[in-house]
Coordinates of C-alpha atoms in Angstrom, one line a residue:
X106 CA 147.6 178.9 -62.5
X107 CA 145.2 181.5 -63.7
X108 CA 142.0 180.5 -65.4
X109 CA 142.2 181.3 -69.1
X110 CA 139.7 182.1 -71.8
X111 CA 140.3 181.8 -75.5
X112 CA 139.6 184.7 -77.8
X113 CA 141.0 182.6 -80.7
X114 CA 140.1 178.9 -80.4
X115 CA 139.2 179.4 -84.0
X116 CA 142.9 179.3 -84.8
X117 CA 142.3 178.5 -88.4
X118 CA 144.5 175.8 -89.8
X119 CA 142.0 175.0 -92.6
X120 CA 143.2 178.0 -94.6
X121 CA 146.7 176.9 -94.1
X122 CA 146.4 173.3 -95.2
X123 CA 143.4 172.5 -97.4
X124 CA 143.5 168.7 -97.0
X125 CA 146.3 167.6 -94.7
X126 CA 146.7 165.2 -91.9
X127 CA 149.0 166.4 -89.1
X128 CA 152.3 164.4 -89.0
X129 CA 153.7 163.0 -85.8
X130 CA 156.4 165.6 -85.0
X131 CA 154.0 167.7 -82.9
X132 CA 153.0 164.7 -80.8
X133 CA 156.7 163.8 -80.4
X134 CA 157.5 167.2 -79.1
X135 CA 155.1 166.3 -76.3
X136 CA 156.8 162.9 -76.0
X137 CA 160.0 164.9 -75.4
X138 CA 158.3 166.6 -72.5
X139 CA 157.3 163.2 -71.0
X140 CA 160.9 162.1 -71.5
X141 CA 162.2 165.3 -69.9
X142 CA 160.1 164.5 -66.9
X143 CA 161.1 160.9 -66.7
X144 CA 164.8 161.7 -67.1
X145 CA 164.9 164.6 -64.7
X146 CA 168.0 164.9 -62.6
X147 CA 167.8 164.1 -58.8
X148 CA 166.7 167.0 -56.7
X149 CA 169.4 169.3 -55.3
X150 CA 167.6 169.7 -51.9
X151 CA 169.4 167.2 -49.6
X152 CA 166.3 166.8 -47.5
X153 CA 164.6 165.2 -50.6
X154 CA 167.4 162.8 -51.3
X155 CA 166.6 159.0 -51.0
X156 CA 167.4 157.2 -47.8
X157 CA 170.9 155.8 -47.5
X158 CA 171.4 152.3 -48.8
X159 CA 174.2 150.0 -49.9
X160 CA 176.9 151.9 -51.8
X161 CA 176.7 151.0 -55.5
X162 CA 179.8 151.0 -57.6
X163 CA 180.2 154.3 -59.6
X164 CA 178.6 154.1 -63.0
X165 CA 180.8 154.3 -66.0
X166 CA 180.1 157.6 -67.8
X167 CA 179.0 157.4 -71.4
X168 CA 181.8 158.3 -73.8
X169 CA 182.0 159.1 -77.5
X170 CA 179.0 158.7 -79.7
X171 CA 177.1 156.7 -77.0
X172 CA 176.7 159.8 -74.8
X173 CA 174.4 161.4 -77.4
X174 CA 171.9 158.6 -77.0
X175 CA 172.1 158.4 -73.2
X176 CA 169.4 160.7 -71.7
X177 CA 171.6 161.4 -68.6
X178 CA 174.5 162.7 -70.6
X179 CA 173.1 163.9 -74.0
X180 CA 173.1 167.7 -74.5
X181 CA 169.4 167.4 -75.5
X182 CA 166.6 165.0 -75.2
X183 CA 167.0 162.6 -78.2
X184 CA 163.4 161.7 -79.2
X185 CA 162.8 159.2 -82.1
X186 CA 160.4 160.4 -84.8
X187 CA 158.0 157.7 -86.1
X188 CA 155.0 159.2 -87.8
X189 CA 152.2 157.3 -89.7
X190 CA 149.0 158.8 -91.2
X191 CA 146.7 158.0 -94.0
X192 CA 148.0 160.7 -96.4
X193 CA 151.7 161.2 -95.7
X194 CA 152.9 157.6 -95.3
X195 CA 155.5 156.7 -92.7
X196 CA 158.0 159.3 -91.6
X197 CA 161.2 158.4 -89.6
X198 CA 163.7 160.6 -88.0
X199 CA 165.1 162.2 -84.8
X200 CA 164.0 165.3 -82.8
X201 CA 166.7 166.7 -80.5
X202 CA 164.6 168.6 -78.0
X203 CA 165.4 171.3 -75.4
X204 CA 162.7 172.1 -72.8
X205 CA 163.0 175.2 -70.6
X206 CA 160.9 175.5 -67.4
X207 CA 160.6 178.2 -64.8
X208 CA 161.0 178.1 -61.0
X209 CA 157.4 176.7 -60.8
X210 CA 158.3 173.8 -63.1
X211 CA 156.0 175.3 -65.8
X212 CA 157.2 175.0 -69.4
X213 CA 158.3 178.4 -70.9
X214 CA 160.0 177.3 -74.1
X215 CA 160.4 174.3 -76.3
X216 CA 163.1 174.1 -79.0
X217 CA 162.6 171.1 -81.2
X218 CA 164.3 170.8 -84.6
X219 CA 164.3 167.5 -86.5
X220 CA 165.9 165.6 -89.3
X221 CA 163.6 163.1 -91.0
X222 CA 163.0 160.8 -94.0
X223 CA 159.7 160.4 -95.8
X224 CA 159.3 158.0 -98.8
X225 CA 157.3 160.5 -100.8
X226 CA 159.5 163.6 -100.3
X227 CA 162.9 162.4 -99.2
X228 CA 165.1 163.9 -96.5
X229 CA 163.9 166.9 -94.6
X230 CA 164.7 169.2 -91.7
X231 CA 162.5 171.4 -89.4
X232 CA 163.1 174.1 -86.8
X233 CA 160.5 174.7 -84.1
X234 CA 160.3 177.1 -81.2
X235 CA 157.3 177.4 -79.0
X236 CA 157.3 180.3 -76.5
X237 CA 155.0 180.3 -73.5
X238 CA 155.7 183.8 -72.1
X239 CA 152.6 183.6 -69.8
X240 CA 149.1 182.5 -69.9
X241 CA 148.2 185.7 -71.6
X242 CA 150.9 185.7 -74.3
X243 CA 152.3 182.9 -76.5
X244 CA 154.1 182.6 -79.8
X245 CA 155.5 180.0 -82.1
X246 CA 157.7 179.7 -85.2
X247 CA 157.9 176.6 -87.3
X248 CA 159.9 176.2 -90.5
X249 CA 160.9 173.3 -92.6
X250 CA 162.0 171.9 -96.0
X251 CA 162.1 168.5 -97.6
X252 CA 164.2 167.2 -100.5
X253 CA 161.2 167.3 -102.8
X254 CA 158.1 169.4 -103.1
X255 CA 157.3 170.4 -99.5
X256 CA 158.2 173.7 -97.8
X257 CA 156.7 175.5 -94.8
X258 CA 156.9 178.6 -92.6
X259 CA 154.4 179.3 -89.8
X260 CA 154.5 182.2 -87.4
X261 CA 151.8 182.9 -84.8
X262 CA 151.6 185.5 -81.9
X263 CA 148.8 185.7 -79.4
X264 CA 148.2 188.4 -76.8
X265 CA 145.3 188.9 -74.5
X266 CA 144.3 185.2 -74.3
X267 CA 143.0 185.6 -70.7
X268 CA 140.6 188.4 -71.6
X269 CA 141.8 190.5 -68.6
X270 CA 142.1 193.6 -70.8
X271 CA 139.7 195.2 -73.3
X272 CA 141.4 193.9 -76.4
X273 CA 142.9 190.5 -77.6
X274 CA 145.0 189.9 -80.7
X275 CA 146.2 186.9 -82.7
X276 CA 148.5 187.3 -85.7
X277 CA 149.6 184.6 -88.1
X278 CA 151.7 184.5 -91.2
X279 CA 151.9 181.2 -93.1
X280 CA 153.6 179.8 -96.2
X281 CA 152.9 176.2 -96.9
X282 CA 153.7 173.9 -99.9
X283 CA 152.2 170.5 -99.2
X284 CA 152.3 167.4 -101.5
X285 CA 149.9 165.1 -99.7
X286 CA 146.3 166.4 -100.1
X287 CA 143.6 164.2 -101.5
X288 CA 140.5 165.0 -103.4
X289 CA 137.6 162.5 -104.1
X290 CA 135.0 164.8 -105.6
X291 CA 132.1 166.8 -104.2
X292 CA 129.4 165.3 -102.1
X293 CA 128.6 163.2 -99.0
X294 CA 129.0 159.9 -100.9
X295 CA 132.1 160.7 -103.0
X296 CA 133.7 157.3 -103.5
X297 CA 137.1 156.2 -102.2
X298 CA 137.9 154.8 -105.6
X299 CA 137.9 158.4 -107.0
X300 CA 141.0 159.4 -104.9
X301 CA 143.3 161.9 -106.5
X302 CA 146.3 163.9 -105.2
X303 CA 147.4 167.5 -105.7
X304 CA 150.0 169.9 -104.5
X305 CA 148.7 172.7 -102.4
X306 CA 150.7 175.9 -102.1
X307 CA 149.5 178.9 -100.3
X308 CA 150.4 182.1 -98.6
X309 CA 148.2 183.5 -95.8
X310 CA 148.1 186.5 -93.5
X311 CA 145.5 186.6 -90.8
X312 CA 144.6 189.0 -88.0
X313 CA 142.1 188.4 -85.3
X314 CA 141.0 191.2 -83.0
X315 CA 138.7 190.5 -80.0
X316 CA 136.7 193.2 -78.2
X317 CA 136.2 191.7 -74.7
X318 CA 132.7 193.0 -73.7
X319 CA 133.0 191.0 -70.4
X320 CA 135.1 188.1 -69.2
X321 CA 132.6 185.7 -70.9
X322 CA 131.4 187.7 -73.9
X323 CA 133.5 188.7 -76.8
X324 CA 133.1 190.2 -80.3
X325 CA 135.7 188.8 -82.6
X326 CA 136.8 190.0 -86.0
X327 CA 138.8 187.8 -88.3
X328 CA 140.5 189.2 -91.4
X329 CA 142.4 186.9 -93.8
X330 CA 144.1 187.3 -97.1
X331 CA 145.3 184.2 -98.8
X332 CA 146.6 183.0 -102.2
X333 CA 146.1 179.3 -103.0
X334 CA 147.7 177.4 -105.8
X335 CA 146.3 174.0 -106.5
X336 CA 149.0 172.3 -108.6
X337 CA 149.3 168.8 -110.2
X338 CA 150.0 165.9 -107.7
X339 CA 153.4 164.3 -107.4
X340 CA 152.6 161.0 -105.6
X341 CA 153.2 157.7 -107.5
X342 CA 150.3 155.4 -108.0
X343 CA 147.7 158.1 -107.2
X344 CA 146.0 160.0 -110.0
X345 CA 146.7 163.7 -110.2
X346 CA 143.6 165.9 -109.6
X347 CA 143.4 167.3 -113.2
X348 CA 143.5 163.8 -114.8
X349 CA 140.2 162.8 -113.2
X350 CA 138.4 166.0 -112.4
X351 CA 139.7 168.3 -115.2
X352 CA 139.6 172.0 -114.5
X353 CA 137.4 171.7 -111.4
X354 CA 136.8 175.0 -109.6
X355 CA 139.9 175.6 -107.4
X356 CA 142.6 174.2 -109.7
X357 CA 145.2 176.8 -110.5
X358 CA 145.7 180.1 -108.6
X359 CA 142.9 181.7 -106.5
X360 CA 142.9 184.6 -104.2
X361 CA 140.5 185.1 -101.2
X362 CA 139.8 187.9 -98.8
X363 CA 137.7 186.8 -95.8
X364 CA 136.0 189.1 -93.3
X365 CA 134.2 187.3 -90.5
X366 CA 132.5 188.5 -87.3
X367 CA 131.9 186.2 -84.4
X368 CA 130.0 186.5 -81.1
X369 CA 131.7 184.3 -78.5
X370 CA 130.4 183.1 -75.1
X371 CA 133.0 181.3 -73.1
X372 CA 132.7 180.0 -69.5
X373 CA 135.5 177.4 -69.6
X374 CA 137.7 177.3 -66.6
X375 CA 140.9 177.0 -68.6
X376 CA 142.0 177.5 -72.2
X377 CA 144.4 174.7 -72.7
X378 CA 143.0 172.0 -70.4
X379 CA 139.4 172.8 -69.6
X380 CA 137.5 170.7 -67.1
X381 CA 134.1 172.4 -67.1
X382 CA 132.1 175.2 -68.8
X383 CA 131.0 175.9 -72.4
X384 CA 132.2 177.8 -75.4
X385 CA 129.5 178.9 -77.9
X386 CA 130.3 180.8 -81.1
X387 CA 128.0 182.2 -83.7
X388 CA 129.6 183.7 -86.8
X389 CA 128.9 185.2 -90.2
X390 CA 131.3 186.3 -93.0
X391 CA 131.9 187.3 -96.6
X392 CA 134.6 185.9 -98.8
X393 CA 135.6 187.9 -102.0
X394 CA 137.9 187.4 -104.9
X395 CA 138.3 191.2 -105.5
X396 CA 137.6 194.1 -103.2
X397 CA 137.7 194.1 -99.4
X398 CA 134.1 193.5 -98.4
X399 CA 131.7 191.6 -100.6
X400 CA 130.5 188.0 -101.3
X401 CA 131.9 187.6 -104.8
X402 CA 133.1 184.2 -103.7
X403 CA 130.6 183.2 -100.9
X404 CA 128.8 184.3 -97.7
X405 CA 128.8 182.1 -94.6
X406 CA 126.9 181.6 -91.4
X407 CA 127.5 179.0 -88.8
X408 CA 127.8 178.0 -85.2
X409 CA 130.3 176.0 -83.1
X410 CA 129.9 174.8 -79.6
X411 CA 131.7 172.6 -77.1
X412 CA 130.8 171.7 -73.5
X413 CA 132.8 170.1 -70.6
X414 CA 131.2 168.1 -67.8
X415 CA 133.2 166.5 -65.0
X416 CA 131.4 163.2 -64.4
X417 CA 133.9 161.5 -62.0
X418 CA 137.2 162.2 -60.4
X419 CA 139.7 162.4 -63.3
X420 CA 137.0 162.0 -66.0
X421 CA 135.5 164.7 -68.2
X422 CA 132.7 164.2 -70.8
X423 CA 133.3 166.5 -73.7
X424 CA 130.8 167.3 -76.5
X425 CA 131.3 169.3 -79.7
X426 CA 129.0 170.3 -82.5
X427 CA 129.5 172.5 -85.6
X428 CA 127.2 173.6 -88.4
X429 CA 128.2 175.7 -91.4
X430 CA 126.1 177.1 -94.3
X431 CA 127.1 179.1 -97.4
X432 CA 123.9 181.1 -98.2
X433 CA 125.4 182.5 -101.4
X434 CA 128.1 181.0 -103.5
X435 CA 129.7 182.1 -106.8
X436 CA 132.0 179.6 -108.4
X437 CA 133.5 178.6 -105.0
X438 CA 136.9 176.7 -105.2
X439 CA 136.5 173.2 -103.8
X440 CA 139.0 173.9 -101.0
X441 CA 136.8 176.8 -99.7
X442 CA 133.7 174.6 -99.4
X443 CA 132.7 173.1 -96.1
X444 CA 134.6 169.9 -95.3
X445 CA 134.8 167.0 -92.8
X446 CA 137.5 164.5 -92.2
X447 CA 140.8 164.5 -90.2
X448 CA 141.6 165.0 -86.6
X449 CA 141.1 168.7 -85.9
X450 CA 138.2 171.1 -85.4
X451 CA 138.6 174.7 -86.8
X452 CA 135.8 177.2 -86.3
X453 CA 134.4 178.0 -89.7
X454 CA 136.6 175.4 -91.3
X455 CA 137.5 171.8 -91.3
X456 CA 135.7 169.5 -88.8
X457 CA 136.9 166.1 -87.4
X458 CA 135.9 162.7 -88.7
X459 CA 138.8 160.7 -87.3
X460 CA 138.4 157.6 -89.4
X461 CA 139.0 159.5 -92.6
X462 CA 141.8 161.7 -94.0
X463 CA 141.6 165.4 -93.8
X464 CA 139.2 167.0 -96.3
X465 CA 137.7 163.6 -97.2
X466 CA 134.2 165.0 -97.9
X467 CA 133.5 168.5 -99.4
X468 CA 130.2 170.3 -100.2
X469 CA 128.5 173.6 -99.7
X470 CA 127.3 173.0 -96.1
X471 CA 128.4 170.7 -93.3
X472 CA 127.4 169.2 -89.9
X473 CA 129.8 167.6 -87.4
X474 CA 129.5 166.3 -83.9
X475 CA 131.8 164.5 -81.5
X476 CA 131.6 163.0 -78.0
X477 CA 134.6 161.8 -76.0
X478 CA 135.4 160.8 -72.4
X479 CA 138.8 162.2 -71.3
X480 CA 139.9 159.9 -68.5
X481 CA 143.2 160.4 -66.6
X482 CA 145.0 157.2 -66.1
X483 CA 148.4 158.4 -64.9
X484 CA 149.7 161.6 -63.2
X485 CA 153.2 162.2 -61.8
X486 CA 155.4 165.0 -60.7
X487 CA 158.9 165.4 -62.0
X488 CA 161.7 167.9 -61.6
X489 CA 160.8 169.6 -64.8
X490 CA 157.0 169.6 -64.9
X491 CA 153.8 167.8 -64.0
X492 CA 152.6 165.2 -66.5
X493 CA 149.1 163.7 -66.9
X494 CA 148.3 160.9 -69.3
X495 CA 144.7 160.4 -70.6
X496 CA 142.9 157.6 -72.4
X497 CA 139.9 158.9 -74.4
X498 CA 137.3 156.8 -76.2
X499 CA 135.4 158.9 -78.7
X500 CA 132.6 158.9 -81.3
X501 CA 132.5 161.3 -84.4
X502 CA 129.6 161.8 -86.8
X503 CA 129.2 164.2 -89.7
X504 CA 128.1 164.8 -93.2
X505 CA 128.2 167.4 -96.0
X506 CA 125.3 168.5 -98.1
X507 CA 124.4 170.9 -101.0
X508 CA 120.9 172.2 -100.1
X509 CA 120.0 174.3 -97.1
X510 CA 116.7 172.3 -96.8
X511 CA 118.7 169.0 -96.2
X512 CA 118.3 167.5 -92.7
X513 CA 121.8 167.7 -91.2
X514 CA 121.4 164.6 -89.0
X515 CA 120.5 162.2 -91.8
X516 CA 122.9 159.9 -93.7
X517 CA 125.8 160.5 -91.2
X518 CA 129.2 159.0 -91.4
X519 CA 130.3 157.4 -88.1
X520 CA 133.7 156.9 -86.6
X521 CA 134.6 155.1 -83.3
X522 CA 138.0 155.3 -81.7
X523 CA 140.3 155.9 -78.8
X524 CA 142.7 158.7 -78.1
X525 CA 145.9 159.0 -76.0
X526 CA 146.8 162.4 -74.6
X527 CA 149.9 163.7 -72.8
X528 CA 149.5 166.9 -70.8
X529 CA 152.3 169.0 -69.5
X530 CA 150.5 171.8 -67.6
X531 CA 149.7 174.6 -68.0
X532 CA 150.3 175.1 -71.7
X533 CA 151.0 171.9 -73.6
X534 CA 148.7 169.1 -74.7
X535 CA 149.7 166.4 -77.3
X536 CA 147.4 163.8 -78.7
X537 CA 147.3 160.6 -80.7
X538 CA 143.8 159.7 -81.9
X539 CA 143.0 156.4 -83.7
X540 CA 139.6 156.1 -85.4
X541 CA 137.8 153.4 -87.4
X542 CA 135.3 154.3 -90.1
X543 CA 133.8 152.8 -93.2
X544 CA 137.1 153.1 -95.0
X545 CA 139.2 151.5 -92.3
X546 CA 141.6 152.9 -89.6
X547 CA 143.2 156.3 -89.5
X548 CA 145.5 157.9 -87.0
X549 CA 146.1 161.6 -86.2
X550 CA 148.5 163.5 -84.0
X551 CA 148.9 167.1 -83.0
X552 CA 149.3 169.7 -80.3
X553 CA 146.3 171.0 -78.3
X554 CA 143.0 169.0 -78.0
X555 CA 141.2 168.2 -81.3
X556 CA 138.4 170.5 -80.0

């Protein structure tokens, strides 16, 4: 497999979902890959067949409905969907999954629709297709609808991921209506008792263009246009945002045009499953309500870095740090402020604090840091693909603050936890991270490493 470098690890989900915890279906797609490997058919090569033994009576083939639940006879891999997170409640369902691999047993496509039930939003269905054309080119389409409130469409296309040519591109188009976001107020000590709910609806178009100066150095432009509607909440027993915070900035409809320029230095040995190297990013940008290039909403500067050290066979120590400032701000919507909380790091956006829900703390500036030990506990070859399983203890710290003069490392929130990761090389990583903070336990799932 070729070494890959990311021009777009800043794949920005913060603009897509202002305060959302990823639900389990993404991890369960990875579970389908593990199942596909475990349930693979016997090799066709007779030299690989097992040694002769006592002749067993022929198995009775599954018939009728039972064949749909037998991995050996089902037309797809029937994966149960069981998702729990601090914002979305418990989701139950089924993901019939098709996994397509090439002659080298590398995954080229995943087709994973689902049917599910969520107590907040009722019955729902999704369609997902993930295409791994090559290490240099990938794409995905995800669409879904639930009985009440929630709708989504997400398309992404990446070309030039390996930086072997002069230019790299990443295009995404997103529509998302999400009923689970929470808001607790502004500040590093916003109390849990102030919890409110709102419905977040947004449309977003984003284009990233990378000029590859060398294989390690890149100049990256990000252009984004989005419309965000913050609407009343719909969850029972949780106050709606306007009932507690009135017309706080961000409620209603807001438009944003973001222009950001980043300088990227990347020596990682692989994009999806790095084992050594660093990625360092310095960026600055302007966000406007009107016009194409001004700071009528805010200006931003920040840095993001991650480093990977192999410390023992099968063990990698990984460190991440992010710092974001808004030097100028003009009536900034709360969802555009810096935030920490949740299970995912986005360059210039949300940062992880895996014992709290996504977007738990908002303010003008933010600091976040994480340290985790990725230790491989199991690896096996199957007919479809190679699968690794990791156990990962981790520590997250972070805070938000309103003044540039504030010491970022003071009054930090702390989270301790453990993660479980499944890796189907070369393109797929799924994770389940469980963290404990001052407000209890939270669990997060997703595709790709959290950082």
